[in-house]
Coordinates of C-alpha atoms in Angstrom, one line a residue:
M1123 CA 25.6 -16.6 18.9
S1124 CA 26.7 -18.8 16.0
V1125 CA 29.6 -16.4 15.3
H1126 CA 30.9 -16.7 18.9
L1127 CA 30.5 -20.5 18.7
S1128 CA 32.4 -20.6 15.4
E1129 CA 35.2 -18.5 16.9
S1130 CA 35.3 -20.8 19.9
I1131 CA 35.6 -23.9 17.7
K1132 CA 38.4 -22.3 15.7
L1133 CA 40.3 -21.3 18.8
K1134 CA 40.0 -24.8 20.2
S1135 CA 41.1 -26.3 16.9
F1136 CA 44.2 -24.1 16.7
N1137 CA 45.2 -24.6 20.3
K1138 CA 44.8 -28.3 20.0
L1139 CA 47.0 -28.4 16.9
V1140 CA 49.6 -26.2 18.5
A1141 CA 49.7 -28.4 21.6
A1142 CA 50.1 -31.5 19.4
L1143 CA 53.2 -29.9 17.8
S1144 CA 54.7 -28.6 21.0
E1145 CA 57.1 -31.6 21.5
Q1146 CA 60.5 -31.6 19.7
P1147 CA 59.4 -33.6 16.6
G1148 CA 56.5 -31.3 16.1
R1149 CA 58.7 -28.2 16.6
E1150 CA 61.2 -29.5 14.0
A1151 CA 58.4 -30.1 11.6
L1152 CA 57.2 -26.5 12.1
R1153 CA 60.7 -25.1 11.8
T1154 CA 61.4 -26.8 8.5
M1155 CA 60.1 -24.3 5.9
Y1156 CA 61.1 -23.7 2.3
R1157 CA 61.2 -20.2 0.9
G1158 CA 61.9 -18.4 -2.4
I1159 CA 61.8 -14.7 -3.3
E1160 CA 61.1 -13.0 -6.6
R1161 CA 61.9 -9.3 -6.5
E1162 CA 61.1 -6.8 -9.3
A1163 CA 63.1 -3.6 -9.8
L1164 CA 63.1 -1.0 -12.5
R1165 CA 66.5 -0.1 -14.1
I1166 CA 67.0 3.6 -14.1
E1167 CA 69.5 6.0 -15.5
Q1168 CA 71.7 8.4 -13.4
S1169 CA 69.0 11.0 -14.0
G1170 CA 66.4 8.9 -12.3
H1171 CA 64.5 8.3 -15.6
L1172 CA 63.5 4.9 -16.8
A1173 CA 66.3 3.0 -18.7
M1174 CA 65.3 2.7 -22.3
D1175 CA 68.0 0.3 -23.5
P1176 CA 67.5 -3.4 -24.0
H1177 CA 68.0 -5.9 -21.2
P1178 CA 71.8 -6.1 -20.8
Q1179 CA 73.3 -9.0 -22.7
V1180 CA 75.9 -9.4 -19.9
L1181 CA 73.0 -10.6 -17.7
G1182 CA 72.0 -13.3 -20.1
S1183 CA 68.7 -14.2 -21.7
A1184 CA 65.6 -13.0 -19.9
L1185 CA 63.8 -15.9 -21.5
T1186 CA 65.9 -18.8 -20.2
H1187 CA 68.0 -17.4 -17.2
S1188 CA 66.8 -19.0 -14.0
R1189 CA 67.7 -16.1 -11.7
I1190 CA 67.7 -12.8 -13.7
T1191 CA 64.8 -12.1 -16.0
T1192 CA 62.4 -9.4 -16.9
D1193 CA 58.8 -8.9 -16.1
Y1194 CA 56.6 -6.6 -18.3
S1195 CA 59.3 -4.2 -19.6
E1196 CA 62.9 -4.5 -20.8
S1197 CA 63.5 -2.1 -17.9
L1198 CA 61.8 -4.2 -15.3
L1199 CA 64.2 -6.7 -13.9
E1200 CA 63.1 -9.6 -11.9
F1201 CA 65.5 -11.5 -9.5
I1202 CA 64.6 -15.0 -8.6
T1203 CA 66.2 -17.1 -5.8
P1204 CA 66.4 -20.8 -5.7
V1205 CA 64.5 -22.5 -2.8
Y1206 CA 66.1 -22.2 0.6
S1207 CA 65.3 -23.6 4.0
D1208 CA 67.8 -21.2 5.6
I1209 CA 66.7 -17.5 5.8
N1210 CA 70.3 -16.2 5.8
G1211 CA 71.2 -18.3 2.7
L1212 CA 68.0 -17.0 1.0
L1213 CA 68.8 -13.3 1.6
D1214 CA 72.6 -13.7 0.8
D1215 CA 71.7 -15.3 -2.5
L1216 CA 69.3 -12.4 -3.3
K1217 CA 71.9 -9.9 -2.4
Q1218 CA 74.6 -11.5 -4.6
T1219 CA 72.2 -11.4 -7.6
H1220 CA 71.5 -7.7 -6.9
A1221 CA 75.3 -7.0 -6.5
Y1222 CA 76.3 -8.8 -9.6
T1223 CA 73.6 -7.0 -11.6
V1224 CA 74.4 -3.5 -10.3
Q1225 CA 78.1 -4.1 -11.0
H1226 CA 77.4 -5.0 -14.6
I1227 CA 74.8 -2.4 -15.8
K1228 CA 77.2 0.5 -16.5
G1229 CA 76.2 3.0 -13.8
Q1230 CA 72.4 2.3 -14.0
K1231 CA 70.6 1.9 -10.7
L1232 CA 67.7 0.0 -9.3
W1233 CA 64.6 1.9 -8.3
P1234 CA 64.0 0.9 -4.6
V1235 CA 60.2 1.3 -4.3
S1236 CA 57.2 -0.2 -5.9
M1237 CA 55.7 2.9 -7.7
P1238 CA 57.6 4.3 -10.6
C1239 CA 58.7 7.9 -11.0
Y1240 CA 60.1 10.2 -13.7
V1241 CA 58.2 8.4 -16.4
G1242 CA 58.0 10.3 -19.7
S1243 CA 55.6 9.2 -22.4
K1244 CA 53.9 5.9 -21.7
A1245 CA 54.5 5.0 -25.3
D1246 CA 58.2 5.0 -24.6
I1247 CA 58.1 2.2 -22.0
P1248 CA 59.9 -0.6 -23.7
I1249 CA 58.0 -3.9 -23.7
A1250 CA 60.1 -6.9 -22.8
N1251 CA 61.7 -8.8 -25.8
Y1252 CA 62.3 -12.5 -25.5
G1253 CA 63.8 -13.2 -29.0
T1254 CA 62.4 -14.9 -32.1
S1255 CA 61.4 -18.3 -30.8
N1256 CA 57.7 -19.1 -30.6
V1257 CA 57.7 -19.2 -26.8
G1258 CA 59.6 -15.9 -26.7
K1259 CA 57.2 -14.3 -29.2
M1260 CA 54.2 -15.5 -27.1
K1261 CA 55.7 -14.0 -23.9
R1262 CA 56.1 -10.6 -25.7
L1263 CA 52.6 -10.8 -27.3
Y1264 CA 51.1 -11.4 -23.9
R1265 CA 52.7 -8.2 -22.6
E1266 CA 51.5 -6.3 -25.7
G1267 CA 48.0 -7.5 -24.8
L1268 CA 48.4 -6.2 -21.3
T1269 CA 49.4 -2.8 -22.8
H1270 CA 46.3 -2.6 -24.9
R1271 CA 44.1 -3.8 -22.1
Y1272 CA 45.4 -1.8 -19.1
G1273 CA 48.1 0.6 -20.3
A1274 CA 51.9 0.3 -19.9
L1275 CA 52.1 2.4 -16.7
M1276 CA 50.4 -0.1 -14.5
Q1277 CA 52.7 -2.8 -15.7
I1278 CA 55.9 -1.2 -14.5
I1279 CA 54.8 -1.2 -10.8
S1280 CA 57.2 -3.4 -8.9
G1281 CA 56.5 -5.9 -6.1
V1282 CA 58.1 -8.7 -4.1
H1283 CA 56.7 -12.3 -4.3
F1284 CA 57.3 -14.7 -1.5
N1285 CA 57.1 -18.4 -2.2
F1286 CA 56.5 -20.6 0.8
S1287 CA 56.0 -24.3 1.6
A1288 CA 55.8 -26.2 4.9
S1289 CA 57.5 -29.6 5.5
K1290 CA 56.1 -32.9 4.5
S1291 CA 56.4 -34.0 8.1
L1292 CA 54.2 -31.1 9.3
F1293 CA 51.4 -32.2 6.9
E1294 CA 51.9 -35.8 8.1
K1295 CA 51.4 -34.7 11.7
M1296 CA 48.5 -32.5 10.8
L1297 CA 46.8 -35.4 9.0
L1298 CA 47.4 -37.6 12.0
A1299 CA 45.9 -35.0 14.3
S1300 CA 42.8 -34.7 12.1
D1301 CA 40.0 -37.2 11.8
K1302 CA 40.4 -37.4 8.0
K1303 CA 41.0 -40.6 6.0
M1304 CA 42.7 -39.4 2.8
E1305 CA 46.0 -39.6 0.9
L1306 CA 48.7 -37.2 2.1
E1307 CA 48.8 -35.4 -1.4
D1308 CA 45.1 -34.7 -1.2
F1309 CA 45.3 -33.6 2.4
T1310 CA 48.2 -31.3 1.6
S1311 CA 46.3 -29.6 -1.2
E1312 CA 43.3 -29.2 1.1
A1313 CA 45.5 -27.7 3.8
Y1314 CA 47.1 -25.3 1.5
F1315 CA 43.7 -24.1 0.3
G1316 CA 42.8 -23.6 3.9
L1317 CA 45.9 -21.5 4.3
I1318 CA 44.8 -19.5 1.2
R1319 CA 41.3 -18.8 2.6
N1320 CA 42.7 -17.7 6.0
Y1321 CA 45.4 -15.6 4.2
R1322 CA 42.7 -13.8 2.2
R1323 CA 40.7 -13.1 5.4
L1324 CA 43.8 -11.6 7.0
V1325 CA 45.8 -10.3 4.1
W1326 CA 45.0 -6.7 5.2
I1327 CA 47.7 -7.1 7.8
L1328 CA 50.5 -7.2 5.2
P1329 CA 49.7 -3.7 3.6
Y1330 CA 49.2 -2.4 7.2
L1331 CA 52.6 -3.4 8.4
F1332 CA 54.6 -3.5 5.1
G1333 CA 52.7 -1.3 2.7
A1334 CA 55.3 1.2 1.4
S1335 CA 53.5 3.2 -1.2
P1336 CA 51.4 5.8 0.7
A1337 CA 52.7 8.5 -1.8
V1338 CA 53.4 8.6 -5.5
C1339 CA 55.1 11.0 -7.9
Q1340 CA 52.6 13.3 -9.6
S1341 CA 54.0 12.1 -13.0
F1342 CA 52.5 8.6 -12.3
V1343 CA 49.0 10.0 -12.0
K1344 CA 49.1 12.8 -14.5
N1345 CA 47.1 11.1 -17.3
Q1346 CA 45.0 8.8 -15.2
S1347 CA 41.5 9.5 -14.1
T1348 CA 41.1 8.9 -10.3
D1349 CA 38.7 10.0 -7.7
L1350 CA 41.2 9.4 -4.9
P1351 CA 41.3 12.6 -2.7
F1352 CA 45.0 13.2 -3.0
K1353 CA 46.9 15.8 -1.0
K1354 CA 50.0 17.4 -2.3
L1355 CA 53.4 17.5 -0.7
G1356 CA 56.4 19.5 -2.0
K1357 CA 56.6 20.1 -5.8
G1358 CA 55.2 16.8 -7.1
T1359 CA 54.3 14.3 -4.4
L1360 CA 50.7 13.1 -4.1
Y1361 CA 49.6 11.2 -1.0
L1362 CA 46.6 10.0 1.0
P1363 CA 47.0 10.9 4.7
Y1364 CA 46.4 7.3 6.0
A1365 CA 47.2 5.2 3.0
T1366 CA 49.5 2.2 3.2
S1367 CA 49.8 0.7 -0.3
L1368 CA 48.6 2.6 -3.3
R1369 CA 50.2 -0.2 -5.3
M1370 CA 47.3 -2.4 -4.1
S1371 CA 44.6 0.2 -4.7
D1372 CA 42.6 0.8 -7.9
L1373 CA 45.5 3.2 -8.9
G1374 CA 47.8 0.2 -9.0
Y1375 CA 47.7 -3.4 -10.1
T1376 CA 44.0 -4.2 -10.6
N1377 CA 41.7 -5.5 -13.3
Q1378 CA 38.0 -4.5 -13.1
E1379 CA 37.1 -6.8 -16.0
Q1380 CA 38.0 -9.7 -13.6
E1381 CA 35.4 -8.6 -11.0
C1382 CA 32.8 -10.8 -12.8
L1383 CA 35.0 -13.9 -12.3
S1384 CA 34.0 -16.3 -9.5
I1385 CA 37.1 -18.2 -8.7
S1386 CA 36.5 -20.4 -5.6
Y1387 CA 39.3 -21.2 -3.1
N1388 CA 37.2 -23.7 -1.2
S1389 CA 39.0 -26.7 -2.8
L1390 CA 41.5 -27.5 -5.5
P1391 CA 38.8 -29.0 -7.8
E1392 CA 36.6 -25.9 -7.4
Y1393 CA 39.6 -23.6 -8.1
L1394 CA 40.5 -25.5 -11.2
K1395 CA 36.9 -25.5 -12.5
G1396 CA 36.7 -21.7 -11.9
M1397 CA 40.0 -21.0 -13.6
K1398 CA 39.1 -23.2 -16.6
A1399 CA 35.9 -21.1 -17.0
A1400 CA 37.7 -17.9 -16.6
I1401 CA 40.3 -18.5 -19.3
N1402 CA 37.5 -19.3 -21.7
M1403 CA 35.2 -16.4 -20.9
P1404 CA 35.0 -13.8 -23.7
S1405 CA 35.2 -10.1 -23.0
T1406 CA 33.2 -7.7 -25.1
Q1407 CA 35.6 -4.9 -24.0
F1408 CA 38.8 -6.7 -25.0
E1409 CA 37.1 -7.9 -28.2
K1410 CA 37.0 -4.3 -29.4
I1411 CA 40.9 -4.3 -29.3
G1412 CA 41.0 -7.0 -31.8
V1413 CA 43.3 -10.1 -31.7
K1414 CA 45.0 -10.0 -35.1
V1415 CA 44.5 -6.8 -37.0
G1416 CA 46.1 -6.2 -40.4
G1417 CA 48.2 -9.3 -40.0
D1418 CA 49.6 -8.1 -36.6
Y1419 CA 48.7 -9.6 -33.3
R1420 CA 47.5 -7.2 -30.5
Q1421 CA 46.8 -9.8 -27.8
L1422 CA 46.7 -13.6 -27.4
N1423 CA 42.9 -13.7 -27.5
A1424 CA 39.9 -11.6 -26.5
N1425 CA 39.0 -13.5 -23.3
I1426 CA 38.9 -11.9 -19.9
L1427 CA 42.2 -13.7 -19.2
Q1428 CA 44.6 -14.1 -22.1
I1429 CA 46.4 -16.6 -20.0
E1430 CA 46.1 -17.8 -16.4
N1431 CA 48.9 -15.5 -15.1
E1432 CA 46.7 -12.5 -16.0
F1433 CA 44.5 -13.4 -13.0
Y1434 CA 45.4 -10.8 -10.4
A1435 CA 45.3 -12.3 -6.9
P1436 CA 47.2 -11.5 -3.7
I1437 CA 48.1 -15.2 -3.3
R1438 CA 48.4 -18.2 -5.7
A1439 CA 48.5 -21.9 -5.3
K1440 CA 51.5 -23.3 -7.2
R1441 CA 53.3 -26.4 -8.3
V1442 CA 56.6 -26.5 -10.3
A1443 CA 55.5 -27.2 -13.9
L1444 CA 57.1 -29.8 -16.1
S1445 CA 58.4 -28.7 -19.5
G1446 CA 55.4 -27.4 -21.6
E1447 CA 53.0 -27.8 -18.7
K1448 CA 50.6 -25.0 -17.7
P1449 CA 50.0 -24.0 -14.1
S1450 CA 46.6 -25.5 -13.8
E1451 CA 47.8 -28.7 -15.4
A1452 CA 50.6 -28.9 -12.9
L1453 CA 48.2 -28.4 -10.0
E1454 CA 45.8 -31.0 -11.5
R1455 CA 48.6 -33.5 -11.9
G1456 CA 50.3 -33.3 -8.5
G1457 CA 48.3 -31.0 -6.2
V1458 CA 49.6 -27.8 -4.4
E1459 CA 53.3 -27.8 -3.8
Y1460 CA 53.7 -24.2 -2.4
I1461 CA 52.0 -20.9 -2.3
E1462 CA 53.0 -17.5 -3.7
V1463 CA 52.4 -14.4 -1.6
R1464 CA 51.9 -11.4 -3.9
A1465 CA 50.8 -8.6 -1.6
L1466 CA 54.2 -7.2 -0.7
D1467 CA 55.4 -3.8 -1.7
V1468 CA 59.1 -3.4 -2.3
N1469 CA 60.6 -2.5 1.0
P1470 CA 62.5 0.8 0.5
F1471 CA 64.4 0.2 3.8
S1472 CA 66.3 -2.8 2.3
E1473 CA 68.7 -2.8 -0.6
V1474 CA 67.1 -6.1 -1.8
G1475 CA 63.5 -5.1 -1.3
I1476 CA 62.7 -7.4 1.6
S1477 CA 64.2 -7.9 5.1
E1478 CA 65.0 -10.9 7.4
E1479 CA 62.4 -9.5 9.8
Q1480 CA 59.7 -9.6 7.2
V1481 CA 60.6 -13.1 6.2
R1482 CA 60.3 -14.3 9.8
F1483 CA 56.9 -12.5 10.2
L1484 CA 55.7 -14.2 7.0
D1485 CA 56.8 -17.5 8.4
L1486 CA 54.6 -17.0 11.5
F1487 CA 51.7 -15.6 9.6
L1488 CA 51.6 -18.3 6.9
L1489 CA 52.0 -21.1 9.5
Y1490 CA 49.1 -19.5 11.5
C1491 CA 47.0 -19.5 8.3
L1492 CA 47.8 -23.1 7.7
L1493 CA 47.1 -24.4 11.3
Q1494 CA 44.1 -22.3 12.0
D1495 CA 40.7 -23.8 11.2
S1496 CA 39.6 -22.5 7.8
P1497 CA 35.8 -22.8 6.9
C1498 CA 34.8 -22.4 3.3
S1499 CA 34.0 -18.9 2.3
D1500 CA 30.8 -17.6 0.6
E1501 CA 30.0 -14.5 -1.5
S1502 CA 29.2 -12.4 1.6
E1503 CA 32.6 -13.1 3.1
E1504 CA 34.3 -12.5 -0.2
Q1505 CA 32.8 -9.0 -0.2
E1506 CA 33.9 -8.5 3.4
M1507 CA 37.5 -9.6 2.6
A1508 CA 37.7 -7.2 -0.4
A1509 CA 36.3 -4.3 1.7
N1510 CA 38.7 -4.9 4.5
L1511 CA 41.7 -5.0 2.2
Q1512 CA 40.6 -1.8 0.4
S1513 CA 40.1 0.0 3.7
V1514 CA 43.6 -0.8 4.9
V1515 CA 45.2 0.0 1.6
L1516 CA 43.6 3.5 1.5
E1517 CA 43.3 4.4 5.1
G1518 CA 45.0 1.7 7.2
R1519 CA 46.7 4.2 9.6
K1520 CA 43.5 6.1 10.3
P1521 CA 42.8 6.3 14.1
N1522 CA 40.3 3.8 15.3
L1523 CA 39.8 2.3 11.9
T1524 CA 37.2 -0.5 12.0
L1525 CA 37.1 -3.6 9.7
L1526 CA 34.4 -6.3 9.4
R1527 CA 34.8 -9.8 10.9
N1528 CA 31.9 -12.2 10.4
G1529 CA 29.6 -9.4 9.6
K1530 CA 30.5 -7.4 12.8
S1531 CA 32.7 -4.3 13.2
I1532 CA 36.0 -4.7 15.0
E1533 CA 38.8 -2.2 15.4
L1534 CA 41.9 -3.1 13.4
A1535 CA 44.1 -2.7 16.5
Q1536 CA 41.9 -5.1 18.5
W1537 CA 41.9 -7.7 15.7
M1538 CA 45.7 -7.4 15.4
R1539 CA 46.2 -7.9 19.2
V1540 CA 44.2 -11.1 19.1
L1541 CA 46.1 -12.3 16.0
F1542 CA 49.5 -11.5 17.6
D1543 CA 48.6 -13.5 20.7
D1544 CA 48.1 -16.5 18.5
L1545 CA 51.3 -15.8 16.5
S1546 CA 53.2 -15.6 19.8
Q1547 CA 52.4 -19.2 20.5
L1548 CA 54.0 -20.2 17.2
A1549 CA 56.9 -17.9 17.8
N1550 CA 57.6 -19.8 21.1
L1551 CA 57.6 -23.1 19.2
L1552 CA 59.9 -21.9 16.4
D1553 CA 62.4 -20.2 18.7
T1554 CA 65.1 -22.1 20.6
D1555 CA 66.7 -21.5 24.0
E1556 CA 69.6 -19.8 22.1
D1557 CA 67.7 -18.0 19.5
K1558 CA 64.6 -15.9 20.2
S1559 CA 64.4 -14.2 16.7
Y1560 CA 60.7 -14.9 16.1
Q1561 CA 59.6 -13.5 19.4
L1562 CA 61.8 -10.5 19.0
I1563 CA 60.4 -9.8 15.5
L1564 CA 56.8 -10.1 16.8
S1565 CA 57.5 -7.7 19.6
Q1566 CA 59.0 -5.3 17.2
Y1567 CA 56.0 -5.3 14.8
A1568 CA 53.6 -5.2 17.7
E1569 CA 54.7 -1.6 18.3
A1570 CA 52.9 -0.7 15.0
I1571 CA 49.5 -1.9 16.5
S1572 CA 49.1 1.1 18.8
D1573 CA 51.3 3.5 16.8
P1574 CA 50.7 3.4 13.0
N1575 CA 53.8 5.6 12.6
N1576 CA 55.8 2.4 13.2
T1577 CA 54.5 0.9 10.0
F1578 CA 56.5 1.2 6.8
S1579 CA 54.0 3.7 5.3
G1580 CA 54.0 5.7 8.6
K1581 CA 57.8 5.9 8.6
I1582 CA 57.8 7.0 4.9
M1583 CA 55.3 9.8 5.4
K1584 CA 57.1 10.9 8.6
L1585 CA 60.4 11.1 6.6
L1586 CA 58.9 13.0 3.7
Q1587 CA 57.0 15.5 5.9
Q1588 CA 59.9 16.1 8.4
E1589 CA 62.6 16.5 5.7
G1590 CA 60.3 18.4 3.4
V1591 CA 61.5 16.4 0.3
D1592 CA 59.5 15.1 -2.6
H1593 CA 58.9 11.4 -2.8
G1594 CA 61.0 11.1 -6.0
Q1595 CA 63.9 12.9 -4.4
W1596 CA 63.9 10.7 -1.4
V1597 CA 63.7 7.5 -3.5
A1598 CA 66.5 8.8 -5.9
H1599 CA 68.7 9.3 -2.8
L1600 CA 68.0 5.8 -1.7
A1601 CA 68.8 4.5 -5.2
D1602 CA 72.2 6.2 -5.0
Q1603 CA 72.8 4.8 -1.5
Y1604 CA 72.0 1.2 -2.5
Q1605 CA 73.9 1.4 -5.7
A1606 CA 77.0 2.4 -3.7
Q1607 CA 76.5 -0.4 -1.2
L1608 CA 76.0 -3.0 -4.0
M1609 CA 78.9 -1.8 -6.0
D1610 CA 81.1 -2.3 -3.0
Y1611 CA 79.7 -5.6 -2.1
P1612 CA 82.4 -8.2 -2.4
L1613 CA 81.7 -11.1 -4.8
S1614 CA 84.2 -14.0 -4.9
E1615 CA 85.7 -14.9 -8.2
E1616 CA 83.9 -18.2 -8.0
V1617 CA 80.5 -16.5 -7.6
K1618 CA 81.2 -14.1 -10.5
K1619 CA 82.1 -17.1 -12.7
Q1620 CA 78.9 -18.8 -11.8
Y1621 CA 76.8 -15.8 -12.9
Q1622 CA 78.9 -15.4 -16.1
M1623 CA 78.3 -19.1 -16.9
A1624 CA 74.6 -18.9 -16.1
A1625 CA 74.3 -15.9 -18.5
D1626 CA 76.3 -17.7 -21.3
D1627 CA 74.2 -20.9 -20.8
S1628 CA 71.0 -18.9 -21.0
L1629 CA 72.0 -17.2 -24.2
T1630 CA 72.9 -20.6 -25.7
K1631 CA 69.5 -22.1 -24.6
Q1632 CA 67.6 -19.2 -26.2
A1633 CA 69.6 -19.7 -29.5
Q1634 CA 68.7 -23.4 -29.4
L1635 CA 65.0 -22.7 -28.9
E1636 CA 65.1 -20.3 -31.9
A1637 CA 66.9 -22.8 -34.1
N1638 CA 64.6 -25.7 -33.2
D1639 CA 61.2 -24.2 -33.8
D1640 CA 59.3 -26.3 -36.4
Q1641 CA 56.0 -24.5 -36.3
T1642 CA 54.8 -21.1 -37.5
F1643 CA 53.7 -18.7 -34.7
D1644 CA 50.1 -19.2 -35.8
E1645 CA 50.4 -22.9 -35.5
Y1646 CA 52.2 -22.6 -32.2
L1647 CA 49.4 -20.5 -30.7
T1648 CA 46.7 -22.8 -32.0
S1649 CA 48.5 -25.8 -30.5
Y1650 CA 49.0 -24.0 -27.2
F1651 CA 45.4 -23.0 -26.7
K1652 CA 43.8 -26.3 -27.9
N1653 CA 44.0 -27.5 -24.2
P1654 CA 41.3 -26.1 -21.9
Y1655 CA 44.0 -25.0 -19.5
E1656 CA 46.7 -22.5 -20.2
A1657 CA 49.4 -20.7 -18.4

């Protein structure tokens, strides 16, 4: 009875808020969204093998460039857009960065999926190098610590991160519609944490629709112990019949040591308290690695988290940090400014790893998570969320798959239909008489509810099985296709000059950092970690 009552209250709350935003000012507040994309992509040689050379100098300094950097490896590029309110501008910017890069890496290509292939020895994977400054050394040492802790292979899995924030006017209208008496900054943080809780309840929908790693190359699994019941396709493709995103399974980007952490998303203060405890919690397992052995560092420290970024989560609360400021310090100073969605596989059907249709769906989904009532979660619900996500990741396309909602079983398809009904209300508010893009996108993705073959993972498996090709062959063909498209993509002389100047400026900034260091590396680390927060 209480569950039905709770659902009824949530429905009323959502409908009431949607009604309050249905006039033109409310619709404009909803339509004003700010987005950024971070796309990771491995550089590969013509042979399809991982590129082993250093980050190309023509692209600038990976330490100080604002748009082109590296993640874990010298071979793992990361493209970062500025913040855009316009979707076309956002994707055009991302495409220009891809095109400029491909046109300057001497025939190398970008691997267009999340899971790597044609990996030789794990020892050969080149860890990212950021120069001789203390901050550069620390970034590299953090990655060396990841290698010792989890192995290099897991660290070259690629993803797409989607940064999102709603307009100030929307939060003002939401505060006005509530019965709360609080400052707008505090209300905004509270609302974003409500979004995060709802996102975590519903995050399974992202791997269901957009999971694009149902299969992997056998070379990725060859030296890993796994009890996943893989089937084999072709010469070297392993897959699970109903999987959506092996990237998000235990085979991919996970950290079992972190399972003991209890990070609460029920409020910003609780989150900061949990994060502070987590970054100071010793690990007996990581202690065995050693921190400084024979004069050489192996990791930043022996805690469960070396730094805050090591905490693996499918969504993060964020604020742009000031110079020298750590993520938690930034959140404590000014509250939540935006959220970062981290549950997206690279989309192999797009040369830039994400499509306009996905961005529009994310708009709808994240606004829904923001506007829907979001009660605090407890340990029981946390377990339910984790189980739902794991079920969809490993067998999301299984016929009649059931998930848990408020302790009761519900078919995935039924839950999605209810959710899509609510999303359609938002689509109506976001669309105009001339442009029905949001409703069209919703109709398109609704086809995947009754037919899982219309999901990304379903389409991939259908292609592999119908064409009888190995996963690696199919991806290599895509890499060739996208390389040709990006090589032919016309960049104006002005745009080329902007990228050249950005590269030159970043190299100058790195040189300045290296020249201005006035501490030894030991002194720098001691100073960095004296604060209870870190980044």
